[in-house]
Short mmCIF file of C-alpha atoms and ligand atoms in Angstrom, two decimals:
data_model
loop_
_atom_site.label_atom_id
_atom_site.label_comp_id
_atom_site.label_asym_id
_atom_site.label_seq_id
_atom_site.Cartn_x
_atom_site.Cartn_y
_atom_site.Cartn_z
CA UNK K 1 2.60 -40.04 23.31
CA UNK K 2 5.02 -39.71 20.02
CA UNK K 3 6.97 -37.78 22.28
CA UNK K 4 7.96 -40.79 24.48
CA UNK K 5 10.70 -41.67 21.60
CA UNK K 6 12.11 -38.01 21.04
CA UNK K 7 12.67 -38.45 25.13
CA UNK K 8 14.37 -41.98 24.99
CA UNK K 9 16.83 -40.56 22.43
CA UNK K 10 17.60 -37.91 24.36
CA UNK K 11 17.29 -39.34 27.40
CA UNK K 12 18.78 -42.86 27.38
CA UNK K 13 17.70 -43.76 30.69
CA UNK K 14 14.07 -43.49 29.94
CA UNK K 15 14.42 -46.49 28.43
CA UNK K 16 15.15 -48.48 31.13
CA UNK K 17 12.64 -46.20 33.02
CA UNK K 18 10.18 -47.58 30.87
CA UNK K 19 11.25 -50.99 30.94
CA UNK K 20 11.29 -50.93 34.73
CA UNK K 21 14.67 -51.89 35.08
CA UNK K 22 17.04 -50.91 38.17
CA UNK K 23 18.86 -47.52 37.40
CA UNK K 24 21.37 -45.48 38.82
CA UNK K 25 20.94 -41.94 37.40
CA UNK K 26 23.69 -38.87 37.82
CA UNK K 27 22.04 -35.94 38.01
CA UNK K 28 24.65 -33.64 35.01
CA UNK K 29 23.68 -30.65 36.70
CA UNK K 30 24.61 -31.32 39.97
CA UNK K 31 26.88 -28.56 42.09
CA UNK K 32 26.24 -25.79 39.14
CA UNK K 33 24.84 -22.39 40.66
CA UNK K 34 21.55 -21.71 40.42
CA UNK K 35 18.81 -18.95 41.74
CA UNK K 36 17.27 -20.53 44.66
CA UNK K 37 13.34 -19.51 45.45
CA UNK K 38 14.68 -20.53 49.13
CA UNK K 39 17.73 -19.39 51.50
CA UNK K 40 19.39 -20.47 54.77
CA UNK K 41 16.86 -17.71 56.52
CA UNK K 42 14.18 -19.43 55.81
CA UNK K 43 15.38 -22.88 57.28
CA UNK K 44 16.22 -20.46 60.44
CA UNK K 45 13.09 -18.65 60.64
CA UNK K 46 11.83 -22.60 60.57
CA UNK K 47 13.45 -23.33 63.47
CA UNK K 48 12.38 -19.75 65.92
CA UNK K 49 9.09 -21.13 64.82
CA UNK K 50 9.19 -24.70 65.88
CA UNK K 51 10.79 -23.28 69.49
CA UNK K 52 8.05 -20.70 69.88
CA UNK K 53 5.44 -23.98 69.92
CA UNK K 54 7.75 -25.67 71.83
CA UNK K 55 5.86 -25.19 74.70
CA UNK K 56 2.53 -25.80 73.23
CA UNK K 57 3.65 -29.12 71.66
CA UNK K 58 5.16 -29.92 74.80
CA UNK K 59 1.21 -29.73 76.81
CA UNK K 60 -0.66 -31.37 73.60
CA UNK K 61 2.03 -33.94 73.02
CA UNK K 62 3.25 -35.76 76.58
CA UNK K 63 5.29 -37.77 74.62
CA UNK K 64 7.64 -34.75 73.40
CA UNK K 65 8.25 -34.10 76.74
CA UNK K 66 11.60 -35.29 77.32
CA UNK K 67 12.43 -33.10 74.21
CA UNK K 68 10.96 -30.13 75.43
CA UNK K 69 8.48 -30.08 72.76
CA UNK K 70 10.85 -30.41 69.98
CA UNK K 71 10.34 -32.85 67.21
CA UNK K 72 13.62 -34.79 66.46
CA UNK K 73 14.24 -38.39 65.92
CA UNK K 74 17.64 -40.48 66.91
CA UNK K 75 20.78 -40.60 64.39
CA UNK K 76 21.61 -44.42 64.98
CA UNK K 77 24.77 -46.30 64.15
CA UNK K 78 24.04 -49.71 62.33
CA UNK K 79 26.68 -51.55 63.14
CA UNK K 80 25.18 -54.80 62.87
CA UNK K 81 23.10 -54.35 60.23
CA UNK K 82 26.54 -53.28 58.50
CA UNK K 83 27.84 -56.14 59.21
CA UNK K 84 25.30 -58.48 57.79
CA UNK K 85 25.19 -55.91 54.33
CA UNK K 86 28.94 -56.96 53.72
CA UNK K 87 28.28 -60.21 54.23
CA UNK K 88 26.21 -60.52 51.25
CA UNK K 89 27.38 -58.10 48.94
CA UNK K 90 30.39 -57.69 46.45
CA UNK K 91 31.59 -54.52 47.63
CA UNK K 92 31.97 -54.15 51.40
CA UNK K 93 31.22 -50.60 52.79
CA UNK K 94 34.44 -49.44 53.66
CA UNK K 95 32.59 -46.36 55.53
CA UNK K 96 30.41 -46.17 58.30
CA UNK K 97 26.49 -46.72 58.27
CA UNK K 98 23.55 -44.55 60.27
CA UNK K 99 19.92 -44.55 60.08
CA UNK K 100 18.24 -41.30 60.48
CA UNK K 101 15.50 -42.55 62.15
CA UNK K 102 12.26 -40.42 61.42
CA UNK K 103 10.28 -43.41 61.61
CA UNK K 104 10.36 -42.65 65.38
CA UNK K 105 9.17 -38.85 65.12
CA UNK K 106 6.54 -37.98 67.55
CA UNK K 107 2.90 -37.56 66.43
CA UNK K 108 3.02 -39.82 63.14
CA UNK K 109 5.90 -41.68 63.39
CA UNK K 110 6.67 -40.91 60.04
CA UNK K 111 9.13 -38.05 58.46
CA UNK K 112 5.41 -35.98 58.04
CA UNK K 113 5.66 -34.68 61.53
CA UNK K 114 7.99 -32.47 59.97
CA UNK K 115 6.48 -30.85 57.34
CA UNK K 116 2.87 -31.43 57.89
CA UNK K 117 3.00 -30.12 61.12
CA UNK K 118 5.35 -27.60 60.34
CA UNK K 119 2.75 -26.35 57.97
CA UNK K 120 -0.24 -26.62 60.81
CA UNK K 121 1.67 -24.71 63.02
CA UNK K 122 2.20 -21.98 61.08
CA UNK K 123 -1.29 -21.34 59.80
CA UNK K 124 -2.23 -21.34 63.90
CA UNK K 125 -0.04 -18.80 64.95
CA UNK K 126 -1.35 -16.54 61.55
CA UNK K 127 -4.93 -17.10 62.74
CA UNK K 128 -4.25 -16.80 66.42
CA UNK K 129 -2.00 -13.63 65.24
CA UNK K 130 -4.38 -11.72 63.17
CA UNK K 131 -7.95 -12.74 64.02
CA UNK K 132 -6.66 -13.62 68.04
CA UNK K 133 -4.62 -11.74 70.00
CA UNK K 134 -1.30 -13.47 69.94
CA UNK K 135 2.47 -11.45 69.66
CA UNK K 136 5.07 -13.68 68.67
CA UNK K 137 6.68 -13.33 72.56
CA UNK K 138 3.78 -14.83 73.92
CA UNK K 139 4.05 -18.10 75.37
CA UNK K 140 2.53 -20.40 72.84
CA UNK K 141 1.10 -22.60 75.30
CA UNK K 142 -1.86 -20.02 75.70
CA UNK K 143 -3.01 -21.52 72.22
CA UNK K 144 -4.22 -24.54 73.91
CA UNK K 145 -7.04 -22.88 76.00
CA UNK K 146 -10.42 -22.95 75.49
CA UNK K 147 -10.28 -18.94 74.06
CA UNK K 148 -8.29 -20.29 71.04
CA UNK K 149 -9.36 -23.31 70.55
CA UNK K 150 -12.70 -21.46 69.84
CA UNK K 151 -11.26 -19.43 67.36
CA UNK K 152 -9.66 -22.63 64.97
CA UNK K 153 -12.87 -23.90 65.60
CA UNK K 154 -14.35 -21.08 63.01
CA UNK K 155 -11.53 -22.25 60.40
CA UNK K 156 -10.70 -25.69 58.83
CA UNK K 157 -7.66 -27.55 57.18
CA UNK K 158 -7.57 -30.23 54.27
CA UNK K 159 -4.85 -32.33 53.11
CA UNK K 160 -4.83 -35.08 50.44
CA UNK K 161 -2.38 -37.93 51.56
CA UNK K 162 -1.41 -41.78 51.03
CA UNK K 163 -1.20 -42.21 54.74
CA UNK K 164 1.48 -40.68 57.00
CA UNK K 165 1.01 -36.81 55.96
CA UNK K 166 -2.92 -37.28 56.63
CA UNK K 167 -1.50 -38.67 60.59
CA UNK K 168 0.46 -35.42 61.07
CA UNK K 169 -1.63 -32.98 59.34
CA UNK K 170 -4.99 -34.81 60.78
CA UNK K 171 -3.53 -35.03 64.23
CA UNK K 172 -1.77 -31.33 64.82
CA UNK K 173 -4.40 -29.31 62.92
CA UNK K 174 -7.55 -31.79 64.98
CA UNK K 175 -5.46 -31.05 68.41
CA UNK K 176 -5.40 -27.11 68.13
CA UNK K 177 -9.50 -27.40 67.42
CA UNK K 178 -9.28 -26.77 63.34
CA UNK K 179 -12.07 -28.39 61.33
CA UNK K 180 -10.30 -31.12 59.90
CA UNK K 181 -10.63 -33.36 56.74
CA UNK K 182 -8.32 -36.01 55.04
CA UNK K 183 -8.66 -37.10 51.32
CA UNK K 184 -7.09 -40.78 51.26
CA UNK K 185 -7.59 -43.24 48.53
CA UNK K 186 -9.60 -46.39 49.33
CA UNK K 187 -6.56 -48.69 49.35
CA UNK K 188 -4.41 -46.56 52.29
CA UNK K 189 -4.03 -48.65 55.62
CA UNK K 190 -7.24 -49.03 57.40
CA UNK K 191 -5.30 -48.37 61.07
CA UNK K 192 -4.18 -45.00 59.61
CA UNK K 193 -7.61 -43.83 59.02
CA UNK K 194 -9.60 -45.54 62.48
CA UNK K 195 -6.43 -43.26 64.08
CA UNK K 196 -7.72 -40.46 62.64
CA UNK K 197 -11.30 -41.02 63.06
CA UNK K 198 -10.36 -41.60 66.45
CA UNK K 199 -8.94 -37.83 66.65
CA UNK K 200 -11.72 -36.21 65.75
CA UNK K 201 -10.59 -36.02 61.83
CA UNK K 202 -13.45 -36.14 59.14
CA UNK K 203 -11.62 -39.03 56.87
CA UNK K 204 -12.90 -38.84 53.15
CA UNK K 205 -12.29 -41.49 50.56
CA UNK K 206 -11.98 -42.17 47.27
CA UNK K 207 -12.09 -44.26 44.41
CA UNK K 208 -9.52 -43.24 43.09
CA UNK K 209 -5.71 -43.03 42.22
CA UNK K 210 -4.11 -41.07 44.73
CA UNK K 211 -2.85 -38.18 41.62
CA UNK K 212 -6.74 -37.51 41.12
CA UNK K 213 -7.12 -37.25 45.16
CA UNK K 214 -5.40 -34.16 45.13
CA UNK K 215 -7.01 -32.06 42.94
CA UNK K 216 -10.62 -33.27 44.53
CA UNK K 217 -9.22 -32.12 48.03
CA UNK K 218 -7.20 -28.96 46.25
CA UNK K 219 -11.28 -28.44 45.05
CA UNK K 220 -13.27 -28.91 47.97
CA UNK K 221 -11.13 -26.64 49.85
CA UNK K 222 -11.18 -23.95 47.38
CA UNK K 223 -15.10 -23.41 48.25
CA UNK K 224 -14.15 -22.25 51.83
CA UNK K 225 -11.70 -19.20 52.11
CA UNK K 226 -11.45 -20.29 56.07
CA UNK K 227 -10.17 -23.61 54.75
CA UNK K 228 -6.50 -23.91 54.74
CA UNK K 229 -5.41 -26.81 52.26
CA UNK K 230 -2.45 -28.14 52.61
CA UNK K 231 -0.99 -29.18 49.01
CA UNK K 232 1.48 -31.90 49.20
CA UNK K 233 2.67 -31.14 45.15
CA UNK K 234 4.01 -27.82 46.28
CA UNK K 235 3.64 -26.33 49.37
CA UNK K 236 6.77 -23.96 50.80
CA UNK K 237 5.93 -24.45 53.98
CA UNK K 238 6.26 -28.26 53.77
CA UNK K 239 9.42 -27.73 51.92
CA UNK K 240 10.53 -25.61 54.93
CA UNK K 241 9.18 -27.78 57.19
CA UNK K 242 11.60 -30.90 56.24
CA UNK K 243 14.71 -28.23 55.55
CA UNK K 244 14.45 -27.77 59.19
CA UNK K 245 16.06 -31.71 59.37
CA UNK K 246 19.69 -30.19 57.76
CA UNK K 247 20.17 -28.14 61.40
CA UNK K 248 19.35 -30.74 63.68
CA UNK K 249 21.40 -32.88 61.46
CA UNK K 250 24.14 -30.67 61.51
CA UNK K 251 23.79 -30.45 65.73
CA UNK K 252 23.57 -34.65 66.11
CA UNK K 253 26.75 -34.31 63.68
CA UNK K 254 28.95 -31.85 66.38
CA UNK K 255 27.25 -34.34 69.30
CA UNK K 256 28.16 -37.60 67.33
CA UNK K 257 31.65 -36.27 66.09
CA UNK K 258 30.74 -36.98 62.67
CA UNK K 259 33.14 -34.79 59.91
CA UNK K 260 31.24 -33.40 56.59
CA UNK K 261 34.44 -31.99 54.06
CA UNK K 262 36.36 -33.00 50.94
CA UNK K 263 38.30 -35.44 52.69
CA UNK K 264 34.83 -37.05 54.91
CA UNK K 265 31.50 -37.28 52.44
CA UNK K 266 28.45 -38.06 53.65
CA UNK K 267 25.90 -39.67 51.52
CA UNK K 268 22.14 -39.43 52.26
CA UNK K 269 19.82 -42.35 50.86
CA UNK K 270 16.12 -40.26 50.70
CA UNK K 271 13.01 -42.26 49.53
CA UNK K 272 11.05 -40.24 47.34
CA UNK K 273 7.35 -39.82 46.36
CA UNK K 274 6.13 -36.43 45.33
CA UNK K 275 9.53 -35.40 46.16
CA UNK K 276 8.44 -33.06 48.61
CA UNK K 277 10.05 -34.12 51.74
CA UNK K 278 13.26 -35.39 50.44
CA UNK K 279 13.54 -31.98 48.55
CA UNK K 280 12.97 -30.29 51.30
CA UNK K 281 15.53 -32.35 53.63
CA UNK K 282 18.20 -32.23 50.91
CA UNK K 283 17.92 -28.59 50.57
CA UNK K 284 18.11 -28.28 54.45
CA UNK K 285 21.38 -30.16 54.80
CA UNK K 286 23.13 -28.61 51.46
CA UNK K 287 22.55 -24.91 53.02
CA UNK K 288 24.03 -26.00 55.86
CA UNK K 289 26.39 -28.18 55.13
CA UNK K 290 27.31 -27.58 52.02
CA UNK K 291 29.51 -29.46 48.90
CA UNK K 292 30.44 -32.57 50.89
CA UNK K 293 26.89 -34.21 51.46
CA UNK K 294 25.20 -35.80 48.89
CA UNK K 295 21.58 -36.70 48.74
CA UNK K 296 20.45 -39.49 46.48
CA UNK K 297 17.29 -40.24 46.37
CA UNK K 298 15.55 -43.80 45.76
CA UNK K 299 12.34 -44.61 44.38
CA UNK K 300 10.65 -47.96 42.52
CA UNK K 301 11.04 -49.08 39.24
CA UNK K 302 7.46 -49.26 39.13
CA UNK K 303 6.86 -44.92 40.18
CA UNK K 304 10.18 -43.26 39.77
CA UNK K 305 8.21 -40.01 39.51
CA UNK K 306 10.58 -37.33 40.59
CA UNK K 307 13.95 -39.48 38.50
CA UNK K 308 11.91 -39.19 35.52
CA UNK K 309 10.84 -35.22 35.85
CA UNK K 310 14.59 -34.52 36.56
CA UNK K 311 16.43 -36.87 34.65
CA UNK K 312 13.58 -35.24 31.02
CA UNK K 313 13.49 -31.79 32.99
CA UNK K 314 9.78 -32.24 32.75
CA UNK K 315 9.08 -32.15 36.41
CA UNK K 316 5.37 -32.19 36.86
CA UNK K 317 4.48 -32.10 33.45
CA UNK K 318 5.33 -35.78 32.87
CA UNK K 319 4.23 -38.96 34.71
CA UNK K 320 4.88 -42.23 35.05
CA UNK K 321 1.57 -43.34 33.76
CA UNK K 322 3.22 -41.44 30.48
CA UNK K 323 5.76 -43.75 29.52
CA UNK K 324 3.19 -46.73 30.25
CA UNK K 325 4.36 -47.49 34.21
CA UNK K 326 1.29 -48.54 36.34
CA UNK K 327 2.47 -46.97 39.42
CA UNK K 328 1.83 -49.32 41.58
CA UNK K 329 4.50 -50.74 44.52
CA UNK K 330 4.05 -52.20 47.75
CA UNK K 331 5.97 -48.66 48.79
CA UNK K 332 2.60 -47.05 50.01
CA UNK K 333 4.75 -43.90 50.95
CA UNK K 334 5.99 -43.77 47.21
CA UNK K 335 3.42 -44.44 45.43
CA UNK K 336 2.91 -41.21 43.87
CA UNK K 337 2.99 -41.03 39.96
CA UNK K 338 3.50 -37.24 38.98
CA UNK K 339 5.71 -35.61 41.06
CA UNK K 340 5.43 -32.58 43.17
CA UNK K 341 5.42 -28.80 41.17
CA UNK K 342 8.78 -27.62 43.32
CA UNK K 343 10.82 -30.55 44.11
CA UNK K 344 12.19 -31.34 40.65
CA UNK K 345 13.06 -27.69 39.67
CA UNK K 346 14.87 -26.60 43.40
CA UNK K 347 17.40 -30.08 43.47
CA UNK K 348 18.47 -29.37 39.88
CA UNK K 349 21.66 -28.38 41.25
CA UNK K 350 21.20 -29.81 44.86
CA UNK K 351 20.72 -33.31 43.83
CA UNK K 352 23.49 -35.99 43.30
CA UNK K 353 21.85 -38.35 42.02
CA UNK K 354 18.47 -41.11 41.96
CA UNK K 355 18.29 -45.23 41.98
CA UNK K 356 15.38 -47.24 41.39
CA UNK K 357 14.73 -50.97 43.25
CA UNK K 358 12.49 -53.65 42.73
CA UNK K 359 9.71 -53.92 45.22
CA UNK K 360 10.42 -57.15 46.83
CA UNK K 361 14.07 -56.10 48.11
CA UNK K 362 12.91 -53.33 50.31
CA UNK K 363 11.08 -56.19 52.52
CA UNK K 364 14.46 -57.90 52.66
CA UNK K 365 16.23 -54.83 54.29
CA UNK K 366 12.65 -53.89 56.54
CA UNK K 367 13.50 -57.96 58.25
CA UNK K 368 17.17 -57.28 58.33
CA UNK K 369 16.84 -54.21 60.53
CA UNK K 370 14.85 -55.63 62.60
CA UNK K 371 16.84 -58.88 62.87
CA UNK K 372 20.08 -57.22 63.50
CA UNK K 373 19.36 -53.91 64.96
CA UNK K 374 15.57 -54.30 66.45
CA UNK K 375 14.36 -51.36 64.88
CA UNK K 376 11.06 -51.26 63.07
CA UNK K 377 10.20 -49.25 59.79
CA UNK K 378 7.87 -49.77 57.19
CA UNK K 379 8.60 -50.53 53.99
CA UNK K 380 9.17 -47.59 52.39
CA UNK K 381 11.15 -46.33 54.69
CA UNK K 382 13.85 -49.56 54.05
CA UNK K 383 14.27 -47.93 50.50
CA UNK K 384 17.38 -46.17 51.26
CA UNK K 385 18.88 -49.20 51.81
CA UNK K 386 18.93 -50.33 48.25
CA UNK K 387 20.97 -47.58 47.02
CA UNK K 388 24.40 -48.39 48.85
CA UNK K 389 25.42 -50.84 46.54
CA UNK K 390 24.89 -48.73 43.07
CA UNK K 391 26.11 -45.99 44.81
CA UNK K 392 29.40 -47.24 46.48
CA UNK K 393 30.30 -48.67 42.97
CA UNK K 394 29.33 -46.16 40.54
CA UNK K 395 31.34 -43.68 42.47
CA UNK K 396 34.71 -44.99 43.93
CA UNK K 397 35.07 -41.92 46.03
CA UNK K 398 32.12 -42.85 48.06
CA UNK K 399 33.81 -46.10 49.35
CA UNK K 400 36.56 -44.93 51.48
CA UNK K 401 36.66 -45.45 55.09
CA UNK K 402 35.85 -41.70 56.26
CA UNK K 403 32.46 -41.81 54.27
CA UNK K 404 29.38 -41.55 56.34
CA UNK K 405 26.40 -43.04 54.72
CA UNK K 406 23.23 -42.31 56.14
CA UNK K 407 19.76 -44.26 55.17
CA UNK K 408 16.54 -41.69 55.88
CA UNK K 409 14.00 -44.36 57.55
CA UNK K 410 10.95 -42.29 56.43
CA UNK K 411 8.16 -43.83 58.73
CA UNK K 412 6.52 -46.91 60.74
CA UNK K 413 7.08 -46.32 64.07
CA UNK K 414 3.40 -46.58 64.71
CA UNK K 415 2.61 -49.41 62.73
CA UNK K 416 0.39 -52.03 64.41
CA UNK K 417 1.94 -54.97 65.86
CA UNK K 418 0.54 -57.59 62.84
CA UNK K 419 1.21 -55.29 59.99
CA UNK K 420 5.12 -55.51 61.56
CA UNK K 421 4.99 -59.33 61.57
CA UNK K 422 3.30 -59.50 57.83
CA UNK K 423 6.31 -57.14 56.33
CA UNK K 424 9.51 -58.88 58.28
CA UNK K 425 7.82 -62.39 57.13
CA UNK K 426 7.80 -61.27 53.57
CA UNK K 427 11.51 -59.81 53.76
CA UNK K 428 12.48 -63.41 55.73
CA UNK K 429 11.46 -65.46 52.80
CA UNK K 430 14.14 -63.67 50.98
CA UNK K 431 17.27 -63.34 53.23
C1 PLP R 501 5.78 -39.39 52.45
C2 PLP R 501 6.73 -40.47 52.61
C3 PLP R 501 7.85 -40.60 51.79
C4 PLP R 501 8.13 -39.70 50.61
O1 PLP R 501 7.92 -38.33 50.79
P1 PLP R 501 7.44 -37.43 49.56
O2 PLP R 501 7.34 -36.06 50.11
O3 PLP R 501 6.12 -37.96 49.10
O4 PLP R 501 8.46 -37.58 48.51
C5 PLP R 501 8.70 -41.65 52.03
N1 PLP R 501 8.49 -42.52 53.01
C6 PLP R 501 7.43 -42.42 53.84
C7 PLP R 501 7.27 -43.41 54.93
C8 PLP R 501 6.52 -41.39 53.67
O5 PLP R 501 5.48 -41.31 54.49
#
């Protein structure tokens, strides 16, 4: 591609893109206006939604119950873990540190349960609507009975994932009775697809890199009109799915006593693959809270997809594999080379800003939290954590002592007990 060098010069940062070396990137278009293809209604409609299945979720999912059959996950003050980051860096964090700790959601322990069943839920109550008898005052829970279940039976859903959006996509859509297939590439984690298997889920894979899985699934699905595919590079109702995160943010904030203005920032540290769900999360909390949070997003040198749309405005028309990346990191969750058709172009403006890491330093952080707080995530999840440092000194106003900074653990709740103990050995050996 000749075009590689026009980018570099106008780009500088593609360079070290290219060269796989740590950036920090400021997004120059951050806080302009722009015309949103979303609004603040839509996160709100989101949310009537996910309370109309509350009571449904609440039946299929016993382990919602103390929720009421809403999804949420903890907002958890690392004080420890604080502690042990200023031991061993430069610049201590003069703010405070959280964990937003999706890695605990119900379902697939993973930050998927929002939009992938978000997305499952939403194509239920349209069939149940228009080819069932459903009004949207009715208590969901009827759409557990044998009646309905009968009906999804008739219709299917397909998804192509790396891992956790196949474990809330597979596991929703299988529980209401839908017909239910997963494209996964070979090399995803073996437990993730015997889980699946073990719900009832028709697991498909390929030989492939995961960018090519898509378009096989996107494929397949197109043959059945009573197939519902759910398309990770650019669903809305994904996006909406993870907006819904910026209100129950915004609630655990009030709760918490946590301040979001000029005077109190909060930063957000949001891994990124297709860009899809930290998109959609980013939007979410800038609707509805505004100027004062910033989301930066973090992804490895090795498939810093969604930097390299935004930072050449390319957005899905360039990947990684483009300026000679391989793509490959031990990041499963990240590992996504082109990025996702609507994420790039909505955070133009909503976006503060992107880092890259080097592989190996998200295991260090996945052993620390564990060591210091006792909470597990997988590695991909840890990738927030390698953002502070870039952030907190490339911009002095995010160092004071009212700054909130809060790292987006992603997934890896439901990791199995020896795939814990292989990651927190490999992040040992370098503490
Ligand atoms: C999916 C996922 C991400 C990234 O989300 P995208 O929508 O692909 O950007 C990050 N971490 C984990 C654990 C994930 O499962």
């Amino acid at each position: 591609m000749d075009n590689v060098q026009s980018l570099e010069t106008k780009y500088p940062q593609v360079k070290d893109l290219k060269n796989e070396t740590p950036i920090f990137w400021k997004n120059p278009d951050y806080g302009q206006d722009a015309d949103l293809p979303f609004t603040k209604q839509d996160i709100l409609d989101a949310v009537d939604l996910w309370k109309r299945f509350a009571p449904y979720i609440e039946e299929a999912f016993p382990e919602t119950a103390s929720m009421h059959g809403i999804i949420e996950s903890p907002l958890i003050r690392l004080d420890k873990m604080k502690q042990a980051w200023d031991g061993e860096h430069e610049t201590p964090l003069a703010g405070s540190l959280y964990l937003k700790a999706d890695s605990e959601l119900p379902i697939s322990g993973s930050i998927k349960s929002r939009g992938g069943i978000y997305e499952v839920l939403k194509f239920a109550e349209h069939v149940a609507m228009t080819e069932g008898n459903l009004k949207l005052t009715d208590n969901h829970a009827i759409l557990g009975t044998p009646e309905y279940k009968h009906l999804f039976a008739q219709y299917g859903v397909m998804v192509a994932s790396t891992g956790n959006l196949a474990l809330s996509v597979g596991i929703a859509a299988s529980t209401f009775g839908f017909k239910t297939t997963v494209y996964m590439s070979r090399d995803a984690k073996e437990w993730k697809k015997a889980k699946l298997r073990a719900n009832g889920v028709n697991v498909v894979e390929l030989d492939t890199d995961f960018s090519s899985v898509i378009p096989q699934a996107r494929e397949a699905a197109a043959k059945d009109p009573k197939i519902h595919f759910i398309d990770d590079e650019g669903s809305s109702d994904l996006f909406i799915g993870y907006a819904v995160a910026g209100v129950r943010l915004q609630q655990q904030f009030q709760i918490q006593g946590i301040k979001v203005d000029r005077d109190h920032p909060v930063i957000v540290y949001l891994p990124a693959g297709v860009g899809g769900s930290p998109s959609g999360v980013t939007f979410g909390l800038k609707m509805m809270m505004g100027p004062y949070i910033h989301a930066i997003f973090c992804e490895p040198t090795h498939v810093p997809s969604v930097t390299l749309g935004m930072m050449t405005k390319l957005n899905n028309k360039i990947s990684v594999f483009d300026i000679g990346l391989d793509g490959k990191t031990a990041a499963d969750g990240l590992a996504v080379g082109r990025p996702s058709r609507i994420a790039g172009k909505i955070m133009r403006t909503l976006l503060f800003g992107s880092v890259t890491f080097d592989d190996p330093t998200i295991y260090k952080y996945v052993a620390q939290l564990m060591d210091t707080e006792n909470i597990t995530v997988e590695p991909s999840a840890a990738a927030g954590f390698t953002a502070i440092e870039r952030a907190i000194t490339e911009v002095p106003a995010f160092n004071t002592a009212n700054a909130t900074h809060i790292v987006w653990a992603t997934g890896g709740s439901m990791m199995p007990e020896s795939e814990r103990k292989v990651d927190h050995d490999k992040g040992e050996a370098l503490l």
